[in-house]
Each structure stands twice: as C-alpha cells, then as structure tokens.
Amino acid sequence: MTSYMVPPPKNIPLSEILPTEPLLLMGAGPVPIPHAVASANGVVINHMGDTMNEIISRVKTMAKYAFQTSNDKIFGISGPSSAAMEMGITNLLWPGRSALVCSMGTFSHRFSELASGVGSDVTIIEPKENKPFSVEEVEKAFESKSFDVLTIVQGETSCGILNTNLKEIVRVAKKNNCLVIVDAVCTLTTMPLSMDEWGIDVVVTGGQKGLSSIPGVSLIAFSNAAWDVIENRKVNCPHWCLDARKANMFWTERKYHYTAPVPGILAMYEALRLITIETLDKRFERHHMSSRALQKGLEAMGLTLFVPEEYRLNSVVAIDLPKKAESSKILNYMIDKFNVEISGAFGLNIIRIGQMGEQCRSQNLFKVLYALGMSFRKNGFEVDIASGMARLEENLVLDLEHFVE
Ligand SMILES: Cc1ncc(COP(=O)(O)O)c(C=O)c1O
C-alpha cells in the first residue's frame, strides 16, 4: 500500500457540523432563500449549449427589469459582490484615470482600495457625521478636480445609512462628464433604483441580499457610455476573469470565457423569476412596510435606532447597543435559544437586523423581534417585549398575499 505523506483526514459528514435546524438568517446577509432557488442551486447542466443559452438570455431579460435598464451589457459574475465591484472598477479605471470615492462605511470605502489597486488616482470624500452625502459635498469635490469615475453606495450596510440624494448626485457627476458606479448590493429590488432614468453607468449587486439567491454569484450592468470606454480602452484589463470584454463573449455572444457557475446562475434565474412574479412595486411596498414595522417594534421595546428616520436604510436596520451590553452575548443567546442569527458590526457599537428579500416575511419579523427582546432581558437589560411585539403587529398590514408564500 502506498504510504501518503498526508493521510486521509477524519471523515466527518456535513450533517454532524450543520445544526439540525438551519439558523434563521436575519443578519446583514446572506439571507434565507426560497425553495425554488435552493432546488435550482442543486442542478448542473452544460454551461454552453441551447438550454443554457435560453437561461442566460432570460436571466438578462429579468435582470433588466430588476436594474430598470434597457442596456444589454448585463453579466453574471462567478464571485461575491466585491468581484462585481471589482469588475466595474477594473474595466473603467487604470493608471492615468481618476476616481472620486464617496465613502461612508466599509463597503463604499472598498471602492477606493479597488481603484488604487488598478493604479488609478483616488480621491476619497466622506459625509459630515453619520449622514448621507449632500449634493453640495459632491459638487464641491468637482470644483477642484475632474474625475473619470464616481463610486457610491445606495445603502451602506455597515452602518444602515441610505444615500437619499443618490439621484441628484448622479446628475452632478454626469454634468461633470464623470461615469457613475453604484453599489446596490443590499438594496436592489428592496427599494426603487432606476439605472437608465437616473443615468447610472454601472450598477453592481450580489445574489445573497435583496435578490434572495445564493452568495457567490453576482450581477453587473453597464450603460452604453461605460461600454464605449471599455470597448475603446487601449490598456489591457489586468483581471482576466473580470475582463468585461471577455465576459461579454459568454453573456452576449454565447462563447466560452470560463466555465460558468451553472447552479448559481440557475438559482439567480429562479430568484429573478420570483421577483418578476411579485413585481417591483409590491416588493418595494413589502420591504418598506416590514422594515418600518420592525423599526417601530424595536423602538416600542425601548431600543434606540442608530440612524435617524429620514435617512435610515430599510434594508439593514442598525440598533444602538446599550452601554455595557456585549454584542456577542446578545447574538449568541438568540442563536442558542431561538435559532435566529443577526449581525454585529464593523467597529461601531451597533447590532444589525437584515430586511432583505425573504427576511421580510411576517413570521420572520415576529421571531427575530421576540428573540432579540428575550436576549436583552436574559442578559440583564430590561426591554418591553410585549409593547414591541404589539407595535410590530399594529404596523404590519397582515396581507397574506404579501407576507406568506
Ligand atoms: C453594500 C455592500 N456592498 C458590497 C458588499 C460586499 O459583498 P460580498 O461580501 O458579497 O463581496 C456588501 C456585503 O455585505 C454590501 O452590503
């Protein structure tokens, strides 16, 4: 018998590692996925050929609806949302070009790292305090310098702030001949975003949040103006997998680029199909109502929300942690006793509850609110659970069509 330097490791079936009942994912993503999405994710077919061609063409058509664009340059990416961000940056920036990065937290700041990574000149602006960007702040940046690309996030998941002036900020950038990349990772299909009407050049999103698909397969859409720059660039794209011209071979010309993440694309197909059935209007309304009801419930319990109502992000709600409360203890009690998971934060003294896609179902809202209340109480912080639950119920229009599949 061959003696291997590395012997086979101990055999541990996945079932021994995973919890018997999956945790209810009520954090900042990934989110629970519908059964149709999960089933599609278990299927592998040839990534080339007629069946896949039809699927790709329909994914693009449905994605156009989600992005509200008539542009045909829509690609799926085998990678996280950060890879979609990287595709946008890498194809539009290179040494000699410049980026204005509107940074208000972990994710919007990530654009600056990606942009310096490809050797472009990067200017970072930050809003005053914990606020969305004002139009004036962006206008001021253009007074002293011109930029090729502006990057901005619609909703900053890390702190729960919504960029309420996004549409106007895009207008300012376009007036200054600057392309705009918008990160709609946690917001797409949870609230209005109209790529063409607002004049956005690149929109990126991930599967695992508003779309309620799986993590690891993302979407990007390019405007004609962005595509002109990409087609005419003389400098090679340094990222082979993320080269949009190469991705276009698969997503438009149906030629080989790399082996597509077939199950993830099938899952995305089903997620987008469910969105088209629900329709964007109803989906926005469901998200708005669910999140606002949860927020009211949290406040009635006696908790303080981190972001004022006028620019609070509905997709991810940030809650102040009371003094002396330990985030890990609050979160772990919810996991251990209620099988519900929510998120901590990146350095801020907050915890976060996701309100994206399947998270916005009444049964999930009641469960997460009750679990959180009980966790605070068991950890020694008095909260009014009964009032919180009642306020949630009062503010939810229990329309079965909206909330229960
Ligand atoms: C707004 C936003 N942008 C980008 C990302 C990065 O996504 P991923 O972890 O899939 O790369 C996230 C993830 O939480 C996000 O919330």
Coordinates of C-alpha atoms and ligand atoms in Angstrom, one line a residue:
M1 CA 0.0 0.0 0.0
T2 CA 1.2 3.5 -0.8
S3 CA 2.1 5.4 2.3
Y4 CA 1.0 9.0 1.8
M5 CA 2.8 11.8 3.4
V6 CA -0.6 13.4 4.2
P7 CA -3.0 10.6 5.4
P8 CA -6.8 10.9 4.7
P9 CA -8.3 13.2 7.4
K10 CA -11.0 12.1 9.7
N11 CA -14.3 11.6 7.9
I12 CA -16.9 14.0 9.4
P13 CA -20.3 14.1 7.5
L14 CA -21.6 17.6 6.9
S15 CA -24.7 16.7 8.9
E16 CA -22.6 16.4 12.0
I17 CA -21.3 20.0 11.6
L18 CA -24.5 21.8 10.4
P19 CA -27.2 22.5 13.0
T20 CA -30.2 20.1 12.8
E21 CA -32.4 23.0 12.1
P22 CA -30.8 25.7 9.9
L23 CA -30.5 29.1 11.6
L24 CA -33.0 31.8 10.5
L25 CA -30.6 34.2 8.8
M26 CA -31.8 37.7 9.9
G27 CA -28.4 39.5 9.7
A28 CA -26.9 41.7 7.0
G29 CA -26.7 38.8 4.5
P30 CA -26.7 36.1 3.3
V31 CA -30.5 35.8 3.7
P32 CA -32.9 32.8 3.6
I33 CA -33.6 31.6 0.1
P34 CA -36.9 30.4 -1.3
H35 CA -37.3 26.7 -2.0
A36 CA -37.3 27.2 -5.8
V37 CA -33.9 28.9 -5.6
A38 CA -32.5 26.2 -3.4
S39 CA -33.7 23.5 -5.7
A40 CA -32.2 25.3 -8.8
N41 CA -28.9 25.5 -6.9
G42 CA -28.7 21.7 -6.9
V43 CA -28.7 21.3 -10.6
V44 CA -25.7 21.2 -13.0
I45 CA -26.1 21.4 -16.8
N46 CA -23.6 22.1 -19.5
H47 CA -22.7 25.7 -19.3
M48 CA -22.7 26.0 -23.1
G49 CA -25.5 24.8 -25.5
D50 CA -29.1 25.6 -26.2
T51 CA -30.6 25.1 -22.8
M52 CA -28.0 27.4 -21.1
N53 CA -28.4 29.9 -23.9
E54 CA -32.0 30.2 -23.2
I55 CA -31.4 30.5 -19.5
I56 CA -28.8 33.2 -19.9
S57 CA -31.0 35.2 -22.2
R58 CA -33.9 35.0 -19.7
V59 CA -31.6 35.9 -16.8
K60 CA -30.6 39.0 -18.7
T61 CA -34.2 40.0 -19.5
M62 CA -35.2 39.6 -15.9
A63 CA -32.2 41.4 -14.6
K64 CA -33.0 44.3 -16.9
Y65 CA -36.3 44.6 -15.1
A66 CA -34.5 44.5 -11.7
F67 CA -32.0 47.1 -12.7
Q68 CA -34.6 49.1 -14.7
T69 CA -32.4 49.3 -17.8
S70 CA -32.7 48.5 -21.4
N71 CA -28.9 48.0 -21.7
D72 CA -27.8 44.6 -23.0
K73 CA -24.4 44.6 -21.2
I74 CA -25.5 42.7 -18.2
F75 CA -23.2 40.0 -16.9
G76 CA -23.3 37.4 -14.1
I77 CA -20.1 37.0 -12.2
S78 CA -18.7 33.9 -10.6
G79 CA -17.8 35.7 -7.4
P80 CA -19.0 37.8 -4.5
S81 CA -20.5 41.2 -4.8
S82 CA -17.0 42.6 -4.3
A83 CA -16.0 40.8 -7.5
A84 CA -18.8 42.7 -9.3
M85 CA -17.5 46.0 -7.7
E86 CA -14.0 45.0 -8.9
M87 CA -15.3 44.3 -12.4
G88 CA -16.8 47.8 -12.6
I89 CA -13.6 49.4 -11.3
T90 CA -11.1 47.3 -13.2
N91 CA -12.7 47.9 -16.5
L92 CA -13.2 51.7 -16.2
L93 CA -10.0 52.7 -14.4
W94 CA -6.3 52.3 -15.0
P95 CA -3.2 54.4 -14.4
G96 CA -3.8 57.9 -15.6
R97 CA -7.6 57.8 -14.8
S98 CA -9.1 59.1 -11.6
A99 CA -11.8 58.1 -9.2
L100 CA -13.9 60.0 -6.7
V101 CA -15.0 57.6 -4.0
C102 CA -17.9 58.6 -1.8
S103 CA -17.1 56.7 1.3
M104 CA -19.4 56.3 4.3
G105 CA -18.5 52.9 5.6
T106 CA -16.9 49.6 5.0
F107 CA -18.4 48.8 1.6
S108 CA -18.4 52.2 -0.1
H109 CA -14.8 52.6 1.1
R110 CA -13.8 49.3 -0.6
F111 CA -14.1 51.0 -3.9
S112 CA -11.0 53.1 -3.0
E113 CA -8.9 50.0 -2.4
L114 CA -10.1 48.5 -5.7
A115 CA -9.4 51.7 -7.6
S116 CA -5.9 52.2 -6.1
G117 CA -5.3 48.5 -6.9
V118 CA -5.5 49.2 -10.6
G119 CA -3.2 52.2 -10.3
S120 CA -5.8 55.0 -10.8
D121 CA -5.7 58.3 -8.9
V122 CA -8.1 58.1 -6.0
T123 CA -9.8 60.9 -4.1
I124 CA -12.0 60.0 -1.1
I125 CA -14.7 62.1 0.3
E126 CA -16.7 61.4 3.4
P127 CA -20.0 62.9 4.5
K128 CA -20.4 65.1 7.7
E129 CA -21.0 62.9 10.7
N130 CA -23.1 59.8 10.2
K131 CA -25.1 61.2 7.3
P132 CA -25.8 60.5 3.7
F133 CA -23.9 62.6 1.1
S134 CA -25.3 66.0 0.4
V135 CA -25.3 67.2 -3.3
E136 CA -23.2 70.1 -2.2
E137 CA -20.4 67.9 -0.8
V138 CA -20.2 66.1 -4.2
E139 CA -20.4 69.4 -6.2
K140 CA -17.5 70.8 -4.1
A141 CA -15.3 67.8 -5.0
F142 CA -15.8 68.6 -8.7
E143 CA -14.9 72.2 -8.2
S144 CA -11.2 71.5 -7.7
K145 CA -10.7 68.4 -9.9
S146 CA -12.2 66.4 -12.7
F147 CA -12.9 62.7 -12.3
D148 CA -13.4 59.8 -14.7
V149 CA -15.5 57.7 -12.3
L150 CA -17.5 58.4 -9.2
T151 CA -18.4 55.5 -6.9
I152 CA -21.2 55.5 -4.4
V153 CA -23.3 53.0 -2.4
Q154 CA -27.1 53.3 -2.4
G155 CA -27.4 51.8 1.1
E156 CA -24.4 51.4 3.3
T157 CA -24.9 48.0 5.1
S158 CA -22.2 48.5 7.6
C159 CA -23.9 51.5 9.4
G160 CA -27.5 51.4 8.0
I161 CA -27.5 54.7 6.2
L162 CA -29.4 55.3 2.9
N163 CA -27.9 57.7 0.4
T164 CA -31.1 59.7 0.0
N165 CA -29.6 62.1 -2.6
L166 CA -28.3 59.4 -4.9
K167 CA -30.3 60.5 -8.0
E168 CA -29.2 64.1 -7.7
I169 CA -25.6 63.1 -7.0
V170 CA -25.6 61.0 -10.2
R171 CA -26.8 64.1 -12.0
V172 CA -23.9 66.2 -10.7
A173 CA -21.4 63.6 -11.8
K174 CA -22.9 63.3 -15.3
K175 CA -22.9 67.1 -15.6
N176 CA -19.2 66.8 -15.0
N177 CA -18.7 64.1 -17.6
C178 CA -18.0 61.5 -15.0
L179 CA -19.2 57.9 -15.1
V180 CA -21.0 56.6 -12.0
I181 CA -20.8 53.2 -10.4
V182 CA -23.5 52.4 -7.9
D183 CA -23.2 49.6 -5.3
A184 CA -26.8 48.4 -5.0
V185 CA -25.7 45.1 -3.3
C186 CA -28.1 45.3 -0.3
T187 CA -30.8 47.5 -1.9
L188 CA -31.6 46.1 -5.4
T189 CA -35.3 45.2 -5.5
T190 CA -35.8 46.3 -1.9
M191 CA -36.3 49.9 -2.9
P192 CA -36.5 51.9 -6.1
L193 CA -33.4 52.3 -8.3
S194 CA -33.8 53.2 -12.0
M195 CA -30.5 52.7 -13.8
D196 CA -31.5 54.3 -17.1
E197 CA -33.8 57.0 -15.8
W198 CA -31.2 58.1 -13.1
G199 CA -28.4 58.0 -15.6
I200 CA -26.2 55.4 -13.7
D201 CA -23.4 53.8 -15.7
V202 CA -22.7 50.7 -13.7
V203 CA -24.8 49.0 -11.1
V204 CA -23.5 46.1 -9.1
T205 CA -25.4 43.7 -6.9
G206 CA -24.9 40.4 -5.2
G207 CA -27.1 37.3 -5.0
Q208 CA -27.3 36.9 -1.3
K209 CA -29.2 40.0 -0.2
G210 CA -32.2 41.7 -1.8
L211 CA -32.4 39.1 -4.5
S212 CA -32.6 36.2 -2.0
S213 CA -30.4 34.0 -4.1
I214 CA -27.2 32.3 -3.1
P215 CA -23.9 34.1 -2.2
G216 CA -21.1 33.9 -4.7
V217 CA -22.9 34.7 -8.0
S218 CA -23.3 38.4 -8.7
L219 CA -24.7 40.7 -11.3
I220 CA -23.4 43.9 -13.1
A221 CA -25.0 46.1 -15.7
F222 CA -23.1 48.7 -17.9
S223 CA -24.5 51.7 -19.7
N224 CA -23.7 52.5 -23.3
A225 CA -21.4 55.3 -22.1
A226 CA -19.5 52.9 -19.8
W227 CA -19.3 50.3 -22.6
D228 CA -17.8 52.8 -25.0
V229 CA -14.9 53.4 -22.6
I230 CA -14.5 49.6 -22.1
E231 CA -14.5 48.9 -25.9
N232 CA -12.1 51.6 -26.7
R233 CA -9.6 51.1 -23.8
K234 CA -6.1 50.6 -25.1
V235 CA -4.7 49.2 -21.8
N236 CA -5.3 45.5 -21.2
C237 CA -7.6 44.7 -18.3
P238 CA -5.4 43.2 -15.6
H239 CA -8.0 40.8 -14.3
W240 CA -8.6 38.0 -16.8
C241 CA -11.8 36.6 -15.1
L242 CA -13.2 40.1 -14.5
D243 CA -12.4 41.5 -18.0
A244 CA -15.8 42.8 -19.2
R245 CA -14.9 42.3 -22.8
K246 CA -14.2 38.6 -22.2
A247 CA -17.4 38.3 -20.0
N248 CA -19.3 39.8 -22.9
M249 CA -18.2 36.8 -25.1
F250 CA -20.2 34.5 -22.8
W251 CA -23.0 36.8 -21.7
T252 CA -23.7 38.2 -25.2
E253 CA -22.0 36.1 -27.8
R254 CA -22.5 32.8 -26.1
K255 CA -18.9 31.8 -26.5
Y256 CA -16.6 30.3 -23.9
H257 CA -14.9 32.6 -21.3
Y258 CA -14.7 30.4 -18.2
T259 CA -16.9 27.6 -17.0
A260 CA -19.9 29.4 -15.7
P261 CA -21.2 28.9 -12.2
V262 CA -24.2 26.9 -13.5
P263 CA -26.1 26.2 -10.3
G264 CA -25.6 29.7 -9.1
I265 CA -27.0 31.1 -12.4
L266 CA -30.0 28.7 -12.2
A267 CA -30.6 29.9 -8.6
M268 CA -30.4 33.5 -9.8
Y269 CA -32.9 32.7 -12.6
E270 CA -35.4 31.5 -10.0
A271 CA -34.7 34.4 -7.7
L272 CA -35.3 36.9 -10.5
R273 CA -38.4 35.0 -11.7
L274 CA -39.9 35.2 -8.3
I275 CA -39.2 39.0 -8.3
T276 CA -40.9 39.4 -11.7
I277 CA -44.0 37.5 -10.3
E278 CA -44.2 39.7 -7.2
T279 CA -43.4 42.8 -9.3
L280 CA -41.1 45.6 -8.1
D281 CA -43.9 47.8 -6.8
K282 CA -45.2 45.2 -4.5
R283 CA -41.8 44.1 -3.4
F284 CA -40.8 47.7 -2.5
E285 CA -44.0 48.0 -0.6
R286 CA -43.4 44.8 1.3
H287 CA -39.9 45.8 2.2
H288 CA -40.9 49.3 3.3
M289 CA -43.8 48.1 5.4
S290 CA -41.9 45.2 7.0
S291 CA -38.9 47.2 7.9
R292 CA -40.8 50.2 9.2
A293 CA -43.0 47.9 11.3
L294 CA -39.9 46.2 12.7
Q295 CA -38.3 49.6 13.5
K296 CA -41.4 50.7 15.3
G297 CA -41.4 47.4 17.3
L298 CA -37.8 47.9 18.2
E299 CA -38.4 51.4 19.4
A300 CA -41.5 50.4 21.4
M301 CA -39.3 47.8 23.1
G302 CA -37.2 50.6 24.4
L303 CA -34.3 50.3 22.0
T304 CA -32.7 53.2 20.1
L305 CA -32.0 53.0 16.4
F306 CA -28.6 54.2 15.2
V307 CA -29.8 56.2 12.2
P308 CA -32.5 59.0 12.2
E309 CA -35.6 58.0 10.3
E310 CA -35.2 60.4 7.4
Y311 CA -32.1 58.6 6.1
R312 CA -32.4 55.2 7.8
L313 CA -31.8 52.3 5.4
N314 CA -34.7 49.9 5.5
S315 CA -32.7 47.0 4.1
V316 CA -30.5 46.7 7.1
V317 CA -31.6 48.3 10.4
A318 CA -28.8 49.3 12.8
I319 CA -29.7 49.3 16.6
D320 CA -27.6 51.0 19.3
L321 CA -26.2 48.6 21.8
P322 CA -27.0 49.8 25.3
K323 CA -24.0 50.7 27.4
K324 CA -22.3 47.6 28.9
A325 CA -24.2 45.2 26.5
E326 CA -21.9 42.8 24.8
S327 CA -22.8 42.2 21.2
S328 CA -21.5 38.6 21.2
K329 CA -23.6 37.6 24.2
I330 CA -26.8 39.2 22.8
L331 CA -26.2 37.5 19.4
N332 CA -25.3 34.1 20.8
Y333 CA -28.3 33.8 23.1
M334 CA -30.5 34.4 20.1
I335 CA -28.7 31.6 18.2
D336 CA -28.7 29.2 21.1
K337 CA -32.3 29.7 22.3
F338 CA -34.2 30.8 19.2
N339 CA -32.1 29.6 16.3
V340 CA -32.1 33.2 14.9
E341 CA -29.0 34.9 13.7
I342 CA -28.5 38.7 13.4
S343 CA -25.2 40.6 12.8
G344 CA -22.7 42.6 14.9
A345 CA -20.9 45.4 13.2
F346 CA -17.6 46.6 11.9
G347 CA -16.3 48.6 14.8
L348 CA -19.5 50.5 15.6
N349 CA -21.4 49.9 18.8
I350 CA -24.4 48.5 17.0
I351 CA -26.2 45.3 16.0
R352 CA -27.9 44.9 12.7
I353 CA -31.1 43.2 11.5
G354 CA -31.4 42.5 7.8
Q355 CA -34.6 43.3 6.0
M356 CA -33.9 41.9 2.5
G357 CA -35.9 39.6 0.4
E358 CA -37.1 36.6 2.3
Q359 CA -36.2 38.2 5.6
C360 CA -39.3 40.5 5.1
R361 CA -41.9 37.9 6.0
S362 CA -44.1 38.4 8.9
Q363 CA -43.2 35.1 10.7
N364 CA -39.5 36.1 10.5
L365 CA -40.2 39.6 11.8
F366 CA -42.0 38.3 14.9
K367 CA -39.4 35.7 15.5
V368 CA -36.4 38.0 15.3
L369 CA -38.0 40.7 17.4
Y370 CA -39.1 38.3 20.2
A371 CA -35.7 36.6 20.2
L372 CA -33.9 39.9 20.4
G373 CA -36.1 41.2 23.2
M374 CA -35.6 37.9 25.2
S375 CA -31.9 38.0 24.7
F376 CA -31.7 41.6 26.1
R377 CA -33.8 40.6 29.0
K378 CA -31.8 37.4 29.8
N379 CA -28.6 39.4 29.5
G380 CA -29.8 41.9 32.2
F381 CA -31.3 44.7 30.1
E382 CA -34.9 45.4 30.7
V383 CA -37.0 45.8 27.5
D384 CA -40.7 46.0 26.9
I385 CA -41.2 42.9 24.8
A386 CA -45.0 43.0 24.9
S387 CA -45.2 46.6 23.6
G388 CA -42.6 45.9 20.9
M389 CA -44.5 42.8 19.6
A390 CA -47.8 44.7 19.7
R391 CA -46.3 47.7 17.8
L392 CA -44.9 45.4 15.2
E393 CA -48.3 43.8 14.7
E394 CA -50.1 47.1 14.6
N395 CA -47.8 48.3 11.8
L396 CA -47.8 45.3 9.7
V397 CA -50.7 45.1 7.3
L398 CA -51.1 41.4 7.5
D399 CA -51.9 40.9 3.9
L400 CA -51.3 37.2 3.3
E401 CA -50.5 37.8 -0.3
H402 CA -47.6 39.9 0.7
F403 CA -46.2 38.1 3.6
V404 CA -46.7 34.4 3.2
E405 CA -45.8 32.4 0.2
Ligands
LIG1 C1 -23.4 47.4 0.3 C2 -22.5 46.2 0.2 N1 -21.6 46.2 -0.8 C3 -20.7 45.2 -1.0 C4 -20.7 44.1 -0.2 C5 -19.7 43.0 -0.4 O1 -20.4 41.8 -0.7 P1 -19.6 40.4 -0.8 O2 -19.3 40.1 0.6 O3 -20.6 39.5 -1.4 O4 -18.4 40.6 -1.6 C6 -21.7 44.0 0.8 C7 -21.7 42.9 1.7 O5 -22.2 42.9 2.8 C8 -22.6 45.1 1.0 O6 -23.5 45.1 2.0

